Coordinates of C-alpha atoms in Angstrom, one line a residue:
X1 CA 33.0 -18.5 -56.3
X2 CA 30.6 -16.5 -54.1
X3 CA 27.9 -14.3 -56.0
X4 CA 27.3 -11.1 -54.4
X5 CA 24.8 -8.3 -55.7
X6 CA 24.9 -4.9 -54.1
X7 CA 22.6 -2.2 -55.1
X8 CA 23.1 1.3 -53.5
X9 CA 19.9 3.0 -54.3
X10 CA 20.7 6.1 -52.6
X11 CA 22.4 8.9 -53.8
X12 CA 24.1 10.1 -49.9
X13 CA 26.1 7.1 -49.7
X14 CA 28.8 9.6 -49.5
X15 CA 27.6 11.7 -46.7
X16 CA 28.6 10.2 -43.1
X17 CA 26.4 8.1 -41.9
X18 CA 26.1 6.7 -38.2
X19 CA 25.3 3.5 -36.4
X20 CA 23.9 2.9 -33.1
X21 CA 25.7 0.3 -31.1
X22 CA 25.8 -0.5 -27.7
X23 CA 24.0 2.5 -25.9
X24 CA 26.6 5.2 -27.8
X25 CA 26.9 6.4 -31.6
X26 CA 29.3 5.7 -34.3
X27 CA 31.7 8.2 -35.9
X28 CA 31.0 10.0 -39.3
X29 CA 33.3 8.6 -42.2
X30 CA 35.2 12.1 -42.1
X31 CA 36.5 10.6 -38.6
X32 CA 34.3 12.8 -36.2
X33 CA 34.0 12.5 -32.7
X34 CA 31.7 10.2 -31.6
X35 CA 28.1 11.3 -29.7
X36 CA 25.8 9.8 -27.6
X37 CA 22.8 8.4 -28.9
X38 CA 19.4 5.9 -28.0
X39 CA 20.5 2.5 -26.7
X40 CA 20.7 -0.8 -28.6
X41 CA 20.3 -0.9 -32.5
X42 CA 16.7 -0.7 -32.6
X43 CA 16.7 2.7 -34.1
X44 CA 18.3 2.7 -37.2
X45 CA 19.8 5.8 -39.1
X46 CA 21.6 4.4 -41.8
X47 CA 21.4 5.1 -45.6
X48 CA 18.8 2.7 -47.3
X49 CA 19.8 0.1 -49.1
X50 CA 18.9 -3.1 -51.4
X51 CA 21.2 -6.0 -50.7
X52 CA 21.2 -9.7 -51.9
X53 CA 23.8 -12.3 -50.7
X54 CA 24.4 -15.9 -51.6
X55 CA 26.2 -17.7 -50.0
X56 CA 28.7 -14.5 -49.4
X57 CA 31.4 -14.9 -46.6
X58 CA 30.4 -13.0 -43.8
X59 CA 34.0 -11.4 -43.0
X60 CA 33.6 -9.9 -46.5
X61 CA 29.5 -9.0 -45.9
X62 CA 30.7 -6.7 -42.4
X63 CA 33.5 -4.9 -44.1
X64 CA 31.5 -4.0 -46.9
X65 CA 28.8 -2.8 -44.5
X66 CA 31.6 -0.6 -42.2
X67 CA 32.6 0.7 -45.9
X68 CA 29.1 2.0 -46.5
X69 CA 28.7 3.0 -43.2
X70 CA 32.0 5.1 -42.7
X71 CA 32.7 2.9 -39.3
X72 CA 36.0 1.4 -37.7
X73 CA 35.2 -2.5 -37.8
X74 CA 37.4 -5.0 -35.7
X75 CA 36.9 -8.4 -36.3
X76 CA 37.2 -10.8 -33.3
X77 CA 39.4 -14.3 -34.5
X78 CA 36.6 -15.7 -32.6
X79 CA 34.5 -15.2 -35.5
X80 CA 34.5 -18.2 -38.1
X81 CA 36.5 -17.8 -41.2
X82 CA 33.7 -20.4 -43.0
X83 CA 30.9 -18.6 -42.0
X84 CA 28.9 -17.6 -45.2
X85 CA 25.6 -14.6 -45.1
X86 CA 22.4 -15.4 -46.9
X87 CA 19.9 -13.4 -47.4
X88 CA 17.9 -10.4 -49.6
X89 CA 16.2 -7.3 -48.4
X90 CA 15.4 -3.9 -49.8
X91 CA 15.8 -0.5 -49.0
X92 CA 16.5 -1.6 -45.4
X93 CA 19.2 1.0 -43.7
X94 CA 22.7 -0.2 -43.8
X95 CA 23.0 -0.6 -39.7
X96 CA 19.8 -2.5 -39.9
X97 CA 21.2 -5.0 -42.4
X98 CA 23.9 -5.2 -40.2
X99 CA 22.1 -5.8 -37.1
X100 CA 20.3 -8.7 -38.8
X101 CA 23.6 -10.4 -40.0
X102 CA 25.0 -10.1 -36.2
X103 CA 21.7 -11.6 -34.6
X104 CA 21.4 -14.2 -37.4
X105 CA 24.6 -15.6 -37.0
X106 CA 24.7 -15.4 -32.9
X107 CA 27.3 -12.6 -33.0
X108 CA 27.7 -9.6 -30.7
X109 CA 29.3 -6.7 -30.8
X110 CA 31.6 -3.9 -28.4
X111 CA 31.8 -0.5 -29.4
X112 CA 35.4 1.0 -27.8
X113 CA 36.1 4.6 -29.0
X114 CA 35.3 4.6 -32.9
X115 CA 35.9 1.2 -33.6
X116 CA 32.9 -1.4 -33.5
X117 CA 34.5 -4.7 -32.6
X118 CA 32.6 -8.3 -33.3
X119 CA 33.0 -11.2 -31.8
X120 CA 30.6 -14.0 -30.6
X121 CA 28.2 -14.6 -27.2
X122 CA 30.9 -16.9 -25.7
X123 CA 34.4 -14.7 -26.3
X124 CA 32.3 -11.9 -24.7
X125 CA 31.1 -13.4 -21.9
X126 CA 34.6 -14.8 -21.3
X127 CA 36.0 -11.8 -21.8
X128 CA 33.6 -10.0 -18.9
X129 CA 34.2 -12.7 -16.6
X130 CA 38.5 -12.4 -16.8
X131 CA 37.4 -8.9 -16.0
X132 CA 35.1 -9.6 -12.9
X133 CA 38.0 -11.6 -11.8
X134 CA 41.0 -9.1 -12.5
X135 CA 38.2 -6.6 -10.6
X136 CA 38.8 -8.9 -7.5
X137 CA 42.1 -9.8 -7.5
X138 CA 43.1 -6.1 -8.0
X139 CA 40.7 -5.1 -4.9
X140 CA 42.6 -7.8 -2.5
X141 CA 45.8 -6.8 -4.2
X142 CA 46.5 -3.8 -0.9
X143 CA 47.5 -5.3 2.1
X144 CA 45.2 -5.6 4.6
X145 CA 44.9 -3.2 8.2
X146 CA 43.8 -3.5 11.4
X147 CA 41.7 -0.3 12.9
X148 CA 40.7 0.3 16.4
X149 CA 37.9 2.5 16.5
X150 CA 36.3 3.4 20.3
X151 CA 32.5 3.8 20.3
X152 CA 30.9 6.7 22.6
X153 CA 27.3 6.1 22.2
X154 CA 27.0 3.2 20.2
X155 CA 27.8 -0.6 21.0
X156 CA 30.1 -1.7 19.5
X157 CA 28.0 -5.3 19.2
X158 CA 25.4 -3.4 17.3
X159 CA 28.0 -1.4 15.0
X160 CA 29.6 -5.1 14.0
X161 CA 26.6 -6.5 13.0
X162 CA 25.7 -3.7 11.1
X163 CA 28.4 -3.9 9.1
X164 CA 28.7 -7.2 9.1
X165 CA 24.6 -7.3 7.8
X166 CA 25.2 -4.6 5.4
X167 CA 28.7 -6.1 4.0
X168 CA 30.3 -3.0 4.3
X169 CA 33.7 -5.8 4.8
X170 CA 35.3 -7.1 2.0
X171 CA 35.8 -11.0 1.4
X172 CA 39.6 -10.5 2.8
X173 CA 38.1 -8.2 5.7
X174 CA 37.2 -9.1 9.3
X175 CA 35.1 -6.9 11.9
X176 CA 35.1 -7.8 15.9
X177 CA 34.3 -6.0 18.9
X178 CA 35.7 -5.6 22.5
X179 CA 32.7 -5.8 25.0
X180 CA 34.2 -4.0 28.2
X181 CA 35.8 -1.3 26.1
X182 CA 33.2 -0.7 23.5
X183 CA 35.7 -1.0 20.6
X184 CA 35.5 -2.2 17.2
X185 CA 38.7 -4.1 15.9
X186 CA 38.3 -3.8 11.7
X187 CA 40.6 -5.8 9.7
X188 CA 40.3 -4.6 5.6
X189 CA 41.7 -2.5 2.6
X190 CA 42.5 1.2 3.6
X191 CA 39.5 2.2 1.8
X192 CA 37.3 0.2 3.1
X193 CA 38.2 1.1 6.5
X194 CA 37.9 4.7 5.9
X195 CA 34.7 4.2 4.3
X196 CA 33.4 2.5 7.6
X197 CA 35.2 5.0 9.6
X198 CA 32.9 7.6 8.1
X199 CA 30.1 5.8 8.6
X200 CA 30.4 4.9 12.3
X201 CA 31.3 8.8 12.5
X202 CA 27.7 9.4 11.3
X203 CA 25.9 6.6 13.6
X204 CA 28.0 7.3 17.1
X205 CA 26.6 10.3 18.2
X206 CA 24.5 10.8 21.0
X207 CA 20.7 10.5 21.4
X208 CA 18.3 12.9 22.7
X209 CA 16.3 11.4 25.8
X210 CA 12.6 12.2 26.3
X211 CA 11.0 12.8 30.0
X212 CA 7.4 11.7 29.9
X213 CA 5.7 12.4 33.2
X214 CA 1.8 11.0 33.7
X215 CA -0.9 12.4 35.9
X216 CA -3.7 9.7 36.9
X217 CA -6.7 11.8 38.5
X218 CA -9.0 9.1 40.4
X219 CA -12.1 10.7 42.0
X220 CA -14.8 9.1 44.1
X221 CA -18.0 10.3 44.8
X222 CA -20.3 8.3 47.1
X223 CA -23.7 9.6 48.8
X224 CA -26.3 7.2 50.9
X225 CA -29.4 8.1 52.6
X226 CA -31.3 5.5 54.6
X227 CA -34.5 5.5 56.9
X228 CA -35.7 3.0 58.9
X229 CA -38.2 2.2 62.0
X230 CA -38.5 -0.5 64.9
X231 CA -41.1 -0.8 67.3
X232 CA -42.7 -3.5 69.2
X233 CA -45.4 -3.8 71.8
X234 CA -46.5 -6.1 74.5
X235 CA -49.9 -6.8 76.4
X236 CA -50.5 -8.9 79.0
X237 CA -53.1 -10.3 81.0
X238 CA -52.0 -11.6 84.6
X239 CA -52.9 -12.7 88.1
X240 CA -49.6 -10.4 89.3
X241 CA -50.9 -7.5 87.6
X242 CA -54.6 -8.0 88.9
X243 CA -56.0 -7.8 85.5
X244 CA -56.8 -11.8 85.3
X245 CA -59.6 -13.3 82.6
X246 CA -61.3 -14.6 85.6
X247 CA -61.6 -17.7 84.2
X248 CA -59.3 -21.1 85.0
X249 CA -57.9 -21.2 81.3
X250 CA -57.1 -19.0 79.9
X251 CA -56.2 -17.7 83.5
X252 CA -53.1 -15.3 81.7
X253 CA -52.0 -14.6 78.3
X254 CA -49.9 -12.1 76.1
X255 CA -50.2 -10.2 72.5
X256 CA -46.5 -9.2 71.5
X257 CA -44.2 -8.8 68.4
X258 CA -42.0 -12.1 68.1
X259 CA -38.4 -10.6 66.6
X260 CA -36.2 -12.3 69.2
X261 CA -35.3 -9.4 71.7
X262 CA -34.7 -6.5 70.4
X263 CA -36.6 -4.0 70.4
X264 CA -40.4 -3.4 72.9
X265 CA -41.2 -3.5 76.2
X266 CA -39.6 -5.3 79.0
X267 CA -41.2 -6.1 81.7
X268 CA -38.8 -8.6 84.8
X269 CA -41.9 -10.0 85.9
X270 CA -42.9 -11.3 82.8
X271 CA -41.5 -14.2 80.9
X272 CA -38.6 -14.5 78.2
X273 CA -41.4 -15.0 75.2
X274 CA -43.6 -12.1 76.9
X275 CA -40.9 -9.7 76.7
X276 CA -40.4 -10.3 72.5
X277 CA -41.7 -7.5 71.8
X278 CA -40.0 -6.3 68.5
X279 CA -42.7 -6.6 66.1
X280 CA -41.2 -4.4 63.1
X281 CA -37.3 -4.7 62.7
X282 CA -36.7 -2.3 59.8
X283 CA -33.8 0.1 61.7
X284 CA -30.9 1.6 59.6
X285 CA -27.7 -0.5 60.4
X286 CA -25.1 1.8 61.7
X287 CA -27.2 4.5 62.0
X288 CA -26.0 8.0 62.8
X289 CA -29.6 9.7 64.1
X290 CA -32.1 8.0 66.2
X291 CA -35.7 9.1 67.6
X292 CA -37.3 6.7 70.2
X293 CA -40.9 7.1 72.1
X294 CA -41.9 4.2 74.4
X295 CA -45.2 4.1 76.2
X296 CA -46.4 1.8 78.6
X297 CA -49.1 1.5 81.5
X298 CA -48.0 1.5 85.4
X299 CA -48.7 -2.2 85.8
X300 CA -46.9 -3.2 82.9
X301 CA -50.1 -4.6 81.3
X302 CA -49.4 -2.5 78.1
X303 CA -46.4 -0.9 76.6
X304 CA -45.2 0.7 73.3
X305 CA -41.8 1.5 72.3
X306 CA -41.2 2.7 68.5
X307 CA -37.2 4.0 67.7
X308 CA -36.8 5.8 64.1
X309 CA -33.7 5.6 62.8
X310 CA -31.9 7.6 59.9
X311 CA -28.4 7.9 57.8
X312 CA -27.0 10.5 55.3
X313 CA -23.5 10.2 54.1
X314 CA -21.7 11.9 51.6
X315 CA -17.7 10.7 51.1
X316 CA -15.1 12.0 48.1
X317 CA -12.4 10.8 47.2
X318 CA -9.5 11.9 45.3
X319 CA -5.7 10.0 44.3
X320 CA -3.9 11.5 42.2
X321 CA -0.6 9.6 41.3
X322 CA 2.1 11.0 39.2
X323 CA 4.8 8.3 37.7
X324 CA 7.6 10.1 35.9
X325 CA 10.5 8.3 34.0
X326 CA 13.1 9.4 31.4
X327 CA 14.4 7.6 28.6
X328 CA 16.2 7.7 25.4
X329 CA 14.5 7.3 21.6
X330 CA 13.5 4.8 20.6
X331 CA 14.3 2.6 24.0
X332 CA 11.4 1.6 26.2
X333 CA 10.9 2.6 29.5
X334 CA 9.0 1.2 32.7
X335 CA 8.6 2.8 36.1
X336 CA 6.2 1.0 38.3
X337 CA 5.5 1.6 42.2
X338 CA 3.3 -0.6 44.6
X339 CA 3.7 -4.2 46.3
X340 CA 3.0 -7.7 45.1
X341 CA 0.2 -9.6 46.7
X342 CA 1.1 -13.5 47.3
X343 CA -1.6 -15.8 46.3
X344 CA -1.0 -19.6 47.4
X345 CA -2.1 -22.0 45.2
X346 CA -2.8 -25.6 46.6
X347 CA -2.1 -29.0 43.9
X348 CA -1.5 -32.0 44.6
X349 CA -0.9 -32.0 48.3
X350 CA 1.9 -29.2 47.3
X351 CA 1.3 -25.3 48.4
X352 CA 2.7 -23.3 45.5
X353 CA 3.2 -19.0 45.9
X354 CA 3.2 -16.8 43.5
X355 CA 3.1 -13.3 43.7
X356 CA 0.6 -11.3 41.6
X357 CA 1.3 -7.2 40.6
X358 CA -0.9 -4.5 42.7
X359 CA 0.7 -1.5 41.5
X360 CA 0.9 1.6 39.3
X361 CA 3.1 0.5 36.1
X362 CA 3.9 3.2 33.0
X363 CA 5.9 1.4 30.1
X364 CA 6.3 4.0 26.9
X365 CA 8.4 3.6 24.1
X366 CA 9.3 7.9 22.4
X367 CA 9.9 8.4 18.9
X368 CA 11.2 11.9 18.3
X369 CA 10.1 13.4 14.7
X370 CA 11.5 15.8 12.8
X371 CA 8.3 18.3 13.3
X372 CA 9.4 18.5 17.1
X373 CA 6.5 16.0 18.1
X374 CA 6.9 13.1 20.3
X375 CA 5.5 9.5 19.3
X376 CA 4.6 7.4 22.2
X377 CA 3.6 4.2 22.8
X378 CA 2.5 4.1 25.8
X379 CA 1.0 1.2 28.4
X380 CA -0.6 2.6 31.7
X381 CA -2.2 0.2 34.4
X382 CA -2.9 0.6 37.6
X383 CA -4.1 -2.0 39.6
X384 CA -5.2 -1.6 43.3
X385 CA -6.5 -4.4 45.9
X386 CA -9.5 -5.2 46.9
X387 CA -10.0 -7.4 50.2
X388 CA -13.5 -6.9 50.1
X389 CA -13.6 -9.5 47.1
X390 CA -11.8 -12.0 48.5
X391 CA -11.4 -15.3 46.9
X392 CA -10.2 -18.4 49.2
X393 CA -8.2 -15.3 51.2
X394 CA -6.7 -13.6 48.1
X395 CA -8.2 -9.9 46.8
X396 CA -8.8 -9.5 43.7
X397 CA -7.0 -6.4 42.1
X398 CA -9.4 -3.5 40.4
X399 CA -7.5 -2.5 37.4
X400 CA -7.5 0.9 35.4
X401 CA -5.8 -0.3 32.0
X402 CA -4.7 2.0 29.2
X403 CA -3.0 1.0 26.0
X404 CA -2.4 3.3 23.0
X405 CA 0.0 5.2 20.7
X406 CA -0.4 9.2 20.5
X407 CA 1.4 11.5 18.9
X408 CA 2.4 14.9 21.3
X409 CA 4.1 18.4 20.8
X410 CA 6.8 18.5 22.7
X411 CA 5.5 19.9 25.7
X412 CA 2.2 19.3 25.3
X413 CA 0.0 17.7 27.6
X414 CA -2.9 16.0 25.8
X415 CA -5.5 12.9 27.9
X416 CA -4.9 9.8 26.8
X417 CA -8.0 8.5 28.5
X418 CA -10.9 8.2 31.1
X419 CA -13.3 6.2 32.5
X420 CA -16.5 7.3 34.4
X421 CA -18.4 4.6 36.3
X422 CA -21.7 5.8 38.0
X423 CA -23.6 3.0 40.4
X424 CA -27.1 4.3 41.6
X425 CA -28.9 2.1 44.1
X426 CA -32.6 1.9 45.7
X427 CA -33.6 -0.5 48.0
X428 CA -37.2 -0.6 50.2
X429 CA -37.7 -3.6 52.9
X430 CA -40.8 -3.6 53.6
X431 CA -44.4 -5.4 55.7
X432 CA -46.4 -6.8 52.7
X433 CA -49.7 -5.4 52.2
X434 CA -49.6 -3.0 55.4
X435 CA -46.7 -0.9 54.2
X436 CA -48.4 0.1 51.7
X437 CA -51.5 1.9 53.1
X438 CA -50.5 5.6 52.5
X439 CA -49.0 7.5 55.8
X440 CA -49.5 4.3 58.0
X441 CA -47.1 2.3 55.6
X442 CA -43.9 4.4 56.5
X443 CA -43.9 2.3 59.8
X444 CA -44.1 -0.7 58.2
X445 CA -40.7 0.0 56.0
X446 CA -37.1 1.2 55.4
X447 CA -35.5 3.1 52.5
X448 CA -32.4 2.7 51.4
X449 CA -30.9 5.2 48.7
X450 CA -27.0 5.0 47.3
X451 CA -25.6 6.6 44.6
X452 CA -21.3 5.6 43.8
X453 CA -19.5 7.5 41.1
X454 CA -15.8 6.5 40.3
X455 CA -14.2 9.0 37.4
X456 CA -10.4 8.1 36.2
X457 CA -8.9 10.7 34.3
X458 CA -4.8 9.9 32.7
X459 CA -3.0 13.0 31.2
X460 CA 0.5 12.7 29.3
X461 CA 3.4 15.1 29.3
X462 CA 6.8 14.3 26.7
X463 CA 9.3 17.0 27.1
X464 CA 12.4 16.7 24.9
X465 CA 15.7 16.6 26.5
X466 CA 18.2 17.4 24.2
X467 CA 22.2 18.3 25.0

């Protein structure tokens, strides 16, 4: 016969006491309501006691426990009629004891109202799986119905993915759409169709659009100034112009400047290398001012002729392009205006086109905020030919590139960038050694003076169209 020693050192054992199971608190022994206490059993409030079992049966330990405790106990039949409690500890609280038996002998335990029910790991999780499954089956129990909702601003393509991502439809349900009518065809429980019904309510409504117009400000400053000189002479010695040496050789002879033909005295009687007279060629190409002096003797024996040329120019430039598109949020836009340049491309005996961009392109993506502001992502290039870099026939393209994301008032124009190129250039041909003999040297040389300055300036502008 099973021993069993049970000392109750305390004096309150008949004052309710309570237990902590399962996240809620046990009822008094006068039967009081029960109220919510700390989850799991790990604080214990129970009356302290000493206990020593041997061998006890453990039906027999928990109802002497629920006794001393003031509880309801339920005991599952899944619990073993054999199973027997051994153990000794003192003044250990009463739920604690408890606790230690349950865990000791793999048992758990369901509090329902008052009564605290045991019953082992396995019934339990049985039990909570039969319930997962009633769950289900009474969820598919309603007949299932077929919705047509009609999208205004939303596809419909989208919307079905969405809820098909999100599995907003049950295992029974069914979502598809109708393309050329924008309309979602929903097969499921009434609730969960008014469920999605609220939630396509809240996505289909219509999007403010954004109007971003750019301003691209191209200025070009270019100034030159240039100075030049030619002049040549010629002197001869001749029998037709009866100033002869005299002498049988050299009977005639010439001193003149030997730069071909273009500039000096020219004389008909005298020969084609007696009339070279150009002996400095240092004139301004193009040039839009010209001094000449030419001097030369009656006979044509001697002859000067000196021409000073000069150039100033001053050119601006300005383009100023405006690209202006409109879009929705969040959906990128592109506007672009220009022409395509084609560019052959010669391999293997086969002449291949293709056709390269020369245009002004804005792509920008709006994100409206909250704060009224306008995020843009925004790509700006404009790209403009230039023949004068030609490669095998094709121009290159000169391209003004901008790439960025900005965030804007609505309203607001802000720059989102600029470039400022400045090209100075000196240049000085000159006659070694005699140009540089002060005063004398200026007619032995030619200045050349350029200065180029190319500014790009881009502003943005969002305005929020809303309605």
């Amino acid at each position: 016969m099973n021993r069993m020693r049970l000392w109750v050192v305390t004096a309150a054992l008949a004052v309710a006491t309570t237990m902590v199971v399962d996240g809620a608190q046990g009822p008094a022994a006068g039967g009081g309501q029960a109220a919510p206490a700390p989850q799991g059993l790990r604080q214990f409030s129970g009356s302290p006691i000493d206990v020593d079992y041997t061998a006890a049966n453990l039906r027999t330990v928990l109802r002497q426990l629920s006794e001393i405790g003031g509880i309801n106990l339920v005991i599952d039949p899944s619990v073993p009629n054999a199973s027997t409690v051994d153990l000794k500890l003192t003044q250990v609280p009463w739920d604690q004891v408890m606790d230690v038996i349950l865990k000791s002998s793999q048992l758990t335990y369901q509090l329902e109202g008052s009564v605290l029910r045991v019953l082992t790991r396995e019934a339990r999780t049985k039990e909570l799986q039969e319930e997962v499954s009633q769950k289900r089956a009474s969820e598919q129990a309603p007949d299932l119905q077929t919705a047509r909702i009609r999208l205004n601003y939303s596809t419909a393509e989208g919307v079905a993915k969405l809820l098909e991502d999100a599995r907003l439809i049950s295992e029974r349900g069914s979502v598809e759409f109708e393309e050329r009518t924008n309309m979602l065809i929903i097969k499921d429980s009434p609730k969960s169709i008014d469920d999605i019904r609220q939630l396509v309510l809240e996505l289909d409504k219509p999007e403010p659009q954004v109007e971003i117009e750019a301003k691209i400000l191209q200025t070009n400053r270019d100034t030159a100034r240039a100075l030049g000189v030619q002049w040549g002479f010629n002197g001869r010695v001749a029998p037709e112009l009866g100033n002869t040496t005299t002498l049988a050789f050299p009977n005639r002879g010439s001193l003149s400047g030997r730069i071909a033909n273009q500039q000096g005295p020219n004389d008909p009687r005298a020969t084609e290398l007696e009339n070279s007279g150009t002996a400095v060629n240092l004139g301004v190409p193009g040039a839009s001012s010209a001094l000449g002096l030419s001097l030369g003797s009656i006979n044509g024996a001697l002859g000067l002729d000196m021409a000073i040329t000069a150039l100033e120019h001053e050119g601006k430039l300005k383009i100023l392009s405006t690209p202006r598109v409109t879009t929705q949020n969040n959906k990128q836009a592109e506007v672009t205006q220009g022409f395509q340049i084609p560019i052959q491309v010669v391999s293997n005996n086969t002449v291949t086109v293709t056709f390269k961009d020369a245009a002004l392109k804005l792509v920008v993506t709006p994100q409206i905020t909250g704060a009224n502001t306008v995020i843009m992502r925004i790509t700006l290039e404009n790209g403009i030919p230039d023949f004068s870099r030609a490669v095998n026939g094709n121009p290159s393209i000169n391209t003004q590139r901008a790439e960025t994301q900005v965030q804007v008032s609505d309203g607001v124009t802000t720059a989102i960038g600029g470039i400022l190129q400045t090209t100075e250039t000196s240049a000085v041909d000159k006659t070694p050694g005699i140009a540089n003999i002060p005063l004398l040297g200026w007619l032995f040389k030619r200045t050349d003076s350029r200065n180029e300055s190319q500014e790009l300036v881009i502003f943005i502008t969002p305005r929020i169209i809303r309605g």
